[in-house]
Coordinates of C-alpha atoms in Angstrom, one line a residue:
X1 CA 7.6 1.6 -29.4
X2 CA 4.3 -0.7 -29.6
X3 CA 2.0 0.3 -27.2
X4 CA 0.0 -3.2 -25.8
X5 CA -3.8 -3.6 -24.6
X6 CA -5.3 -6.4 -24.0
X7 CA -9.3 -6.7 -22.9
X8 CA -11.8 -8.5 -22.1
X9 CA -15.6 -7.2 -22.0
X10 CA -14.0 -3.2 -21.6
X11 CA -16.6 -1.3 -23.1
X12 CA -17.0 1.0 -20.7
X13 CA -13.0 2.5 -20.4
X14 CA -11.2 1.7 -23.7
X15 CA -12.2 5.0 -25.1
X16 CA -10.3 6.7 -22.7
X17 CA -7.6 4.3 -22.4
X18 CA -7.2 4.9 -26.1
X19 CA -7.5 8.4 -26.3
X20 CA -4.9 8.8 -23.6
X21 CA -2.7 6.8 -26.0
X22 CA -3.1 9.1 -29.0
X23 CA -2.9 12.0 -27.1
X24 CA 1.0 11.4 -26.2
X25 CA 3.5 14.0 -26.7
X26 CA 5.8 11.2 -28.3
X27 CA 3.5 10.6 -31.6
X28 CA 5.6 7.7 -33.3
X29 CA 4.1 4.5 -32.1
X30 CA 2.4 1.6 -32.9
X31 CA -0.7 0.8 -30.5
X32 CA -1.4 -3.0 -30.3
X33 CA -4.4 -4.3 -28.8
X34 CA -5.8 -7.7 -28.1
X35 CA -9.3 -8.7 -27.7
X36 CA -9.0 -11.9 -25.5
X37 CA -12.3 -13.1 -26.6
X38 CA -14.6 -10.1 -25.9
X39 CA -18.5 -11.2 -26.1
X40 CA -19.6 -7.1 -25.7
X41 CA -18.8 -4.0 -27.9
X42 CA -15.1 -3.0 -27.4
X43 CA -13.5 -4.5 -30.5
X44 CA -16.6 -2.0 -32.3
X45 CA -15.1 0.8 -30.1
X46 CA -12.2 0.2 -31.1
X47 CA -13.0 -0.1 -35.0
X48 CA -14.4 2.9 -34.9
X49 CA -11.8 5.0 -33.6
X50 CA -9.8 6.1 -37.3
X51 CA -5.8 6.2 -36.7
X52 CA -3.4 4.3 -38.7
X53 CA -1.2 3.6 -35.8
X54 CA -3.8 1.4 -34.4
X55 CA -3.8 -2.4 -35.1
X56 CA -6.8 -4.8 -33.3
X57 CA -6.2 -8.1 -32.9
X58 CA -8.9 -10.6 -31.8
X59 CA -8.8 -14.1 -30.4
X60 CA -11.0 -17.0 -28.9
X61 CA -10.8 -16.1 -24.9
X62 CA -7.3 -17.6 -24.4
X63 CA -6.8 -15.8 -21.3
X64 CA -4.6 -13.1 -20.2
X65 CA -0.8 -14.7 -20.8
X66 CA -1.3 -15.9 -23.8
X67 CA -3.3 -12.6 -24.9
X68 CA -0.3 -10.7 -24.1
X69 CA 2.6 -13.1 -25.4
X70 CA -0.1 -13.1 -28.8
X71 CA 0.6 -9.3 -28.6
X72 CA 4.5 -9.2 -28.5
X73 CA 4.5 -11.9 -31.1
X74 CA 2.9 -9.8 -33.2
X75 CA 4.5 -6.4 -32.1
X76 CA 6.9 -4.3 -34.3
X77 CA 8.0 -1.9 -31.5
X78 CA 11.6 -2.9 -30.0
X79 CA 10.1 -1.5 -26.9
X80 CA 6.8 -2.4 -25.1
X81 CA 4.8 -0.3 -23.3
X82 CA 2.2 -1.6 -21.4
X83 CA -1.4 -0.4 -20.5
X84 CA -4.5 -1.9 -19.3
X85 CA -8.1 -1.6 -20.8
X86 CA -9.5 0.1 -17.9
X87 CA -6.0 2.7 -17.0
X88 CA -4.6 5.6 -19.2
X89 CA -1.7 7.0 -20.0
X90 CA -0.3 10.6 -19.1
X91 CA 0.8 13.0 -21.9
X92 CA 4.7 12.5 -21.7
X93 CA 4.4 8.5 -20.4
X94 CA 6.1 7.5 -23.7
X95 CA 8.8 10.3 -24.3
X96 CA 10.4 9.9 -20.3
X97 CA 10.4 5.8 -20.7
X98 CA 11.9 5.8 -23.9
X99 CA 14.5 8.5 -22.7
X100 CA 15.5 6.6 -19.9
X101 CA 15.5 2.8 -21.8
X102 CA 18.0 4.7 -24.3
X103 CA 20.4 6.2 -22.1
X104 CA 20.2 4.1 -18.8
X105 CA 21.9 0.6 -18.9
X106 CA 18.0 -1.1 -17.6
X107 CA 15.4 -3.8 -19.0
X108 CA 12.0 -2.4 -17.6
X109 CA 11.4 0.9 -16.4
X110 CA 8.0 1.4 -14.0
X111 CA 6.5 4.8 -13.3
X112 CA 4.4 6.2 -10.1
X113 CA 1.1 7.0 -10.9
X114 CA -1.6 8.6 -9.8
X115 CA -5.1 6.2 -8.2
X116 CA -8.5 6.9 -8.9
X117 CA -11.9 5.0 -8.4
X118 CA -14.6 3.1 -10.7
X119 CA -16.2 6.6 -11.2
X120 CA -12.3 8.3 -12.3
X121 CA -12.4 9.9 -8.8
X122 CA -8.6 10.9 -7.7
X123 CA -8.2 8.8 -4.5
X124 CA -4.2 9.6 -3.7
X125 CA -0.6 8.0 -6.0
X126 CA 2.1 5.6 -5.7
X127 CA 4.8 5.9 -3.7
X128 CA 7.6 3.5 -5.5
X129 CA 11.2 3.0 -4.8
X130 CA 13.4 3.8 -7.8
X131 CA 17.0 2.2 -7.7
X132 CA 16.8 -1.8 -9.2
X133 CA 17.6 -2.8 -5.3
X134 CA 15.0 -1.0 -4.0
X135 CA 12.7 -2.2 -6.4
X136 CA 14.0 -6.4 -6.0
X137 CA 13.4 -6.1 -2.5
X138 CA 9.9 -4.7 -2.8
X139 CA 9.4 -7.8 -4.9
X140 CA 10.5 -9.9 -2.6
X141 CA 8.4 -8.8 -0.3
X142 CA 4.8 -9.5 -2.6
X143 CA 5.1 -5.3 -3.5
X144 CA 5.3 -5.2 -7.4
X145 CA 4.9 -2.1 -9.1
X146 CA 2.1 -1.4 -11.7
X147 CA 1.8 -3.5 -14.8
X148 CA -0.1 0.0 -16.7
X149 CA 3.1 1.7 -15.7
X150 CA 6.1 -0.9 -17.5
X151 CA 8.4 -0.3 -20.2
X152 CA 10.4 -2.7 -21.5
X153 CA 13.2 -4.4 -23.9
X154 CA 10.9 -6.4 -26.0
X155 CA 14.0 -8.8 -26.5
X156 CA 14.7 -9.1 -22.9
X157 CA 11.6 -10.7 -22.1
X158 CA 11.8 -13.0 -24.7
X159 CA 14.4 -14.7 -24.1
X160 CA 12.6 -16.5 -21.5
X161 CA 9.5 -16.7 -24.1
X162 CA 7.6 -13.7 -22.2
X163 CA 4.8 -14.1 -19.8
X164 CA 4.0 -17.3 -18.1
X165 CA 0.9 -18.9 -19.4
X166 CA 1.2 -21.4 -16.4
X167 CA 0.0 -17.9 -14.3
X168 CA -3.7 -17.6 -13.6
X169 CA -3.0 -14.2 -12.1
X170 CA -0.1 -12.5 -10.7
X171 CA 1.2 -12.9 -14.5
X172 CA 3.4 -9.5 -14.5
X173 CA 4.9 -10.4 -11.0
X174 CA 6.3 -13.3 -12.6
X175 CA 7.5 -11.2 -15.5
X176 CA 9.4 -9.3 -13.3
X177 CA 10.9 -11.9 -11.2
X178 CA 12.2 -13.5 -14.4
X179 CA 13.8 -10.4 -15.5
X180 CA 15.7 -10.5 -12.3
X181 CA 17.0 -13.5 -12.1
X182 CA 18.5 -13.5 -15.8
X183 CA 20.7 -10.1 -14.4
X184 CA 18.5 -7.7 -16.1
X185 CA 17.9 -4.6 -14.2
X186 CA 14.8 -2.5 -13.8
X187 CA 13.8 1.3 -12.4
X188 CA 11.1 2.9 -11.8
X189 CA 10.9 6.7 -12.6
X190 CA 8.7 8.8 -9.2
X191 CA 7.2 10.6 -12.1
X192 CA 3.3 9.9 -12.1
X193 CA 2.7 8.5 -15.4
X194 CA -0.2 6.9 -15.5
X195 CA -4.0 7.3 -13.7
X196 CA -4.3 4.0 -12.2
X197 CA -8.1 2.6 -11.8
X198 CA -8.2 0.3 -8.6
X199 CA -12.0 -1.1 -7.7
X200 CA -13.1 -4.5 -6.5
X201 CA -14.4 -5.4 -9.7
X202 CA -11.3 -4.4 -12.3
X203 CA -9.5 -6.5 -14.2
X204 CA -6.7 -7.8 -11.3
X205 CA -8.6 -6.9 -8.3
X206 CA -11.5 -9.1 -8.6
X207 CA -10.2 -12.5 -7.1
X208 CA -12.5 -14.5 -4.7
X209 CA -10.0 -16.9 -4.2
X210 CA -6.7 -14.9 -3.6
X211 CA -5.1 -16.4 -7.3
X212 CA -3.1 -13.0 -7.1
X213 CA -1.2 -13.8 -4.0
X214 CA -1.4 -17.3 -4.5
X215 CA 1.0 -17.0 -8.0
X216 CA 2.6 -14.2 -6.4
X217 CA 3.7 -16.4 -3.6
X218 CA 4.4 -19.0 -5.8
X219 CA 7.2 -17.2 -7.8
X220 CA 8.6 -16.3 -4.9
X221 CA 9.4 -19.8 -4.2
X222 CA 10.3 -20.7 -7.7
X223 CA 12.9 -17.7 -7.3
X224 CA 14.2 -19.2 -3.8
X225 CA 14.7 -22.6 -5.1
X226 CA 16.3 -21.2 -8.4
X227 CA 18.8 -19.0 -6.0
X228 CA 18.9 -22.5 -3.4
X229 CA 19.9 -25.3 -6.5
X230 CA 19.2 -23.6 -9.9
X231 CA 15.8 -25.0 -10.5
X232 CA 13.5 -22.7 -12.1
X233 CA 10.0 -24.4 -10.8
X234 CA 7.5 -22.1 -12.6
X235 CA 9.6 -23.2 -16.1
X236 CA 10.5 -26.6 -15.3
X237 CA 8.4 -30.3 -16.1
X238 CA 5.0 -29.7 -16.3
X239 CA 4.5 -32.8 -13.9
X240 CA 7.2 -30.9 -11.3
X241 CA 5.6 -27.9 -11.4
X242 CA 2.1 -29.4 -10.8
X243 CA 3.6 -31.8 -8.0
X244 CA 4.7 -27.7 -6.4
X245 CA 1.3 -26.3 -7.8
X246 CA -0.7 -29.1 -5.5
X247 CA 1.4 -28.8 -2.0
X248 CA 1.8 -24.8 -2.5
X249 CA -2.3 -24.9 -2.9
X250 CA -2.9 -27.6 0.2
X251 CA -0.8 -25.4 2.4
X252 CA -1.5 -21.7 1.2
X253 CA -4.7 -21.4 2.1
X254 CA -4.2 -22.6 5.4
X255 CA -1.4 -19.8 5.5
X256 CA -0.9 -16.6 7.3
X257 CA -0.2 -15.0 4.1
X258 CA -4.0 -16.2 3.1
X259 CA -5.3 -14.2 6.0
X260 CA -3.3 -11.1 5.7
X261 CA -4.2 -11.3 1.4
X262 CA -8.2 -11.5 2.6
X263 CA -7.5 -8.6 5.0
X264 CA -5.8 -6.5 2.9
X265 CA -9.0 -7.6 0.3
X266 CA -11.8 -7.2 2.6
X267 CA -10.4 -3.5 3.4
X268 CA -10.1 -2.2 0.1
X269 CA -13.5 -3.1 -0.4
X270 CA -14.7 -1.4 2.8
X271 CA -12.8 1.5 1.8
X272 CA -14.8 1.5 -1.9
X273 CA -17.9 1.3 0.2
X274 CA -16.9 4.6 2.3
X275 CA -15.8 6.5 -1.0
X276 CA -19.2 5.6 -2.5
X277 CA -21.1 6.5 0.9
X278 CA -22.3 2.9 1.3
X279 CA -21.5 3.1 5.4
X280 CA -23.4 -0.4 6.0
X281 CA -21.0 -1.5 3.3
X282 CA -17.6 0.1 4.7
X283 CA -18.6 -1.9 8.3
X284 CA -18.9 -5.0 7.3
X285 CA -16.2 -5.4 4.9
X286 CA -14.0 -3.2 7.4
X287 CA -15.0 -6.2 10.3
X288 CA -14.2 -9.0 7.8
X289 CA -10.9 -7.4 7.5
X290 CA -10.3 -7.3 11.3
X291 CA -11.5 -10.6 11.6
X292 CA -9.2 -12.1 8.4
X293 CA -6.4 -10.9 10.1
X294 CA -6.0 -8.6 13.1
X295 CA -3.1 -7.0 12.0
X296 CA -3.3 -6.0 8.6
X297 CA -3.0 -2.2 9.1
X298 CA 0.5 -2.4 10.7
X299 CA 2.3 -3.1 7.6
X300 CA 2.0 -2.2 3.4
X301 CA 1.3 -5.1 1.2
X302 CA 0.9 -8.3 2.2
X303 CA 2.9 -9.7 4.9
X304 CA 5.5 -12.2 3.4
X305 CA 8.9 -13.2 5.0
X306 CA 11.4 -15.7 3.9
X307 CA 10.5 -18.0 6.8
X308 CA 7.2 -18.4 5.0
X309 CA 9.2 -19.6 2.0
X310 CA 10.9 -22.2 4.0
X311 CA 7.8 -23.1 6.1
X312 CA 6.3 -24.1 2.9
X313 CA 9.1 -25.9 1.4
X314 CA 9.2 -28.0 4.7
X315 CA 5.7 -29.0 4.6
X316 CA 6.5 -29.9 0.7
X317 CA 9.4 -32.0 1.7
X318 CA 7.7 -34.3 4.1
X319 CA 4.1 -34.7 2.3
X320 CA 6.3 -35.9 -1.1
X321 CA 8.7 -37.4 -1.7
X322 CA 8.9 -36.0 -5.5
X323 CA 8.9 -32.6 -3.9
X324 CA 12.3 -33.3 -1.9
X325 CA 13.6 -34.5 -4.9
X326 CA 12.8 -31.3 -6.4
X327 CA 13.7 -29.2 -3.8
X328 CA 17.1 -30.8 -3.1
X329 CA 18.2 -30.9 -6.7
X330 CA 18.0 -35.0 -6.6
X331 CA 18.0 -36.7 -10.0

């Protein structure tokens, strides 16, 4: 197994993202970290932590693909276990995953895990489906499973070169939507593996201009159109994936699924503010919500149907004629 961090500026969790590392009940392990450019004291932290199953490697502040494809390049483990900067890892994380990848015929196995706040406050767990169908349709649906929680085949995801340094964010959705449609199956165990930080400012949360949904969305119809006419957009020309890139961004924000991302946003936040006892706080974000989009509490996730998919392709279609080439599989 090779555990894999990467950071950025994570001064304040990596101890106890490390120690919860070390501290695993499975002890034979290499743990991998990146720093993806840090300008503050983590790669000192980790420096000064003395175990020879650590290995730190630093970089310019190439950004969170590459950061992680730098890791499995450099990874010894035939497994990868991930975990972020700012989550940890529970004592038997590594000995159940490994169990399972050894004696289940899967790629990836996800856990459950337990959600707490900035200040490592329990605030409730994950409720994930287990069977690979279950799981494929809560993808489908914009509901992926967390990164922190993911072991996988390390060979598996490289046969389509690993994450997708095209992704600004949603980079592990992606990962997961290749996986599928190359046959490989995934699981994900209802044991709570891993405590699970979720704020407005942590690394994945914070996004101002929805970047999450945005590539989220966009694999979605990369997946369609591969399951429509074989073409896999998010791997193909860079100039017919940019042609995608600049219709899906014209038309996205104008979308529903813009709205219900910004409610779902603004109430998480107002819901930090009501933890922390910031009522002024928990108001106004709770009213942005409402007024983002009126019905965000009547479903989980974000609100994506494959109508949306098509709506968008439409639009594509008749604002280029590149794009209809593309879509419709004309050379």
């Amino acid at each position: 197994i090779t555990v894999l961090t990467t950071f950025f500026n994570a001064n304040n969790t990596i101890r106890k993202t490390i120690d919860s590392v070390l501290n695993q009940s499975y002890s034979d392990f290499e743990y991998l970290l990146v720093d993806d450019g840090s300008n503050d004291n983590t790669a000192e932290i980790v420096n000064s932590v003395k175990d020879k199953r650590i290995n730190l490697i630093s970089s310019n502040h190439i950004g969170r693909a590459k950061a992680l494809n730098l890791g499995l390049k450099n990874a010894k483990g035939k497994y990868i276990a991930i975990l972020d900067a700012d989550d940890e890892a529970l004592k038997d994380r590594l000995s159940k995953q490994l169990y399972f990848l050894e004696h289940k015929e899967v790629s990836l196995v996800a856990s459950n895990a337990f959600t707490v706040d900035y200040h490592n406050k329990p605030i409730g767990q994950t409720n994930f489906a287990a069977t690979h169908e279950e799981l494929v349709s809560s993808l489908l649906s914009l509901r992926p499973f967390p990164h922190s929680s993911v072991m996988f085949k390390k060979n598996h995801v490289m046969e389509f070169g690993g994450y997708n340094e095209r992704c600004l964010k949603s980079i592990d959705f992606n990962m997961y939507i290749d996986l599928i449609q190359r046959g490989f199956k995934i699981y994900c165990l209802k044991d709570n593996l891993i405590k699970l930080s979720i704020y407005s400012s942590s690394w994945g949360v914070s996004d101002s201009e929805s970047l999450q949904y945005f590539y989220g969305f966009f694999a979605l119809v990369s997946h369609f159109l591969y399951q429509k006419n074989g073409v896999r957009i998010m791997h193909s020309k860079i100039d017919e994936y940019e042609v995608i890139k600049d219709l899906l961004s014209d038309w996205f924000y104008q979308s529903k699924i813009h709205k219900s991302s910004l409610g779902k946003k603004y109430f998480k936040e107002s819901r930090e503010n009501l933890r922390g006892f910031k009522f002024m706080g928990f108001l106004r974000f709770l009213g942005k919500a409402f007024q983002s989009d009126p019905a965000f509490l009547s479903y989980r996730g974000v609100k994506v149907r494959s109508s949306d998919i098509n709506n968008f392709l439409e639009y594509a279609s008749k604002n280029s004629n590149k794009a209809y080439k593309i879509i419709n599989d004309i050379a």
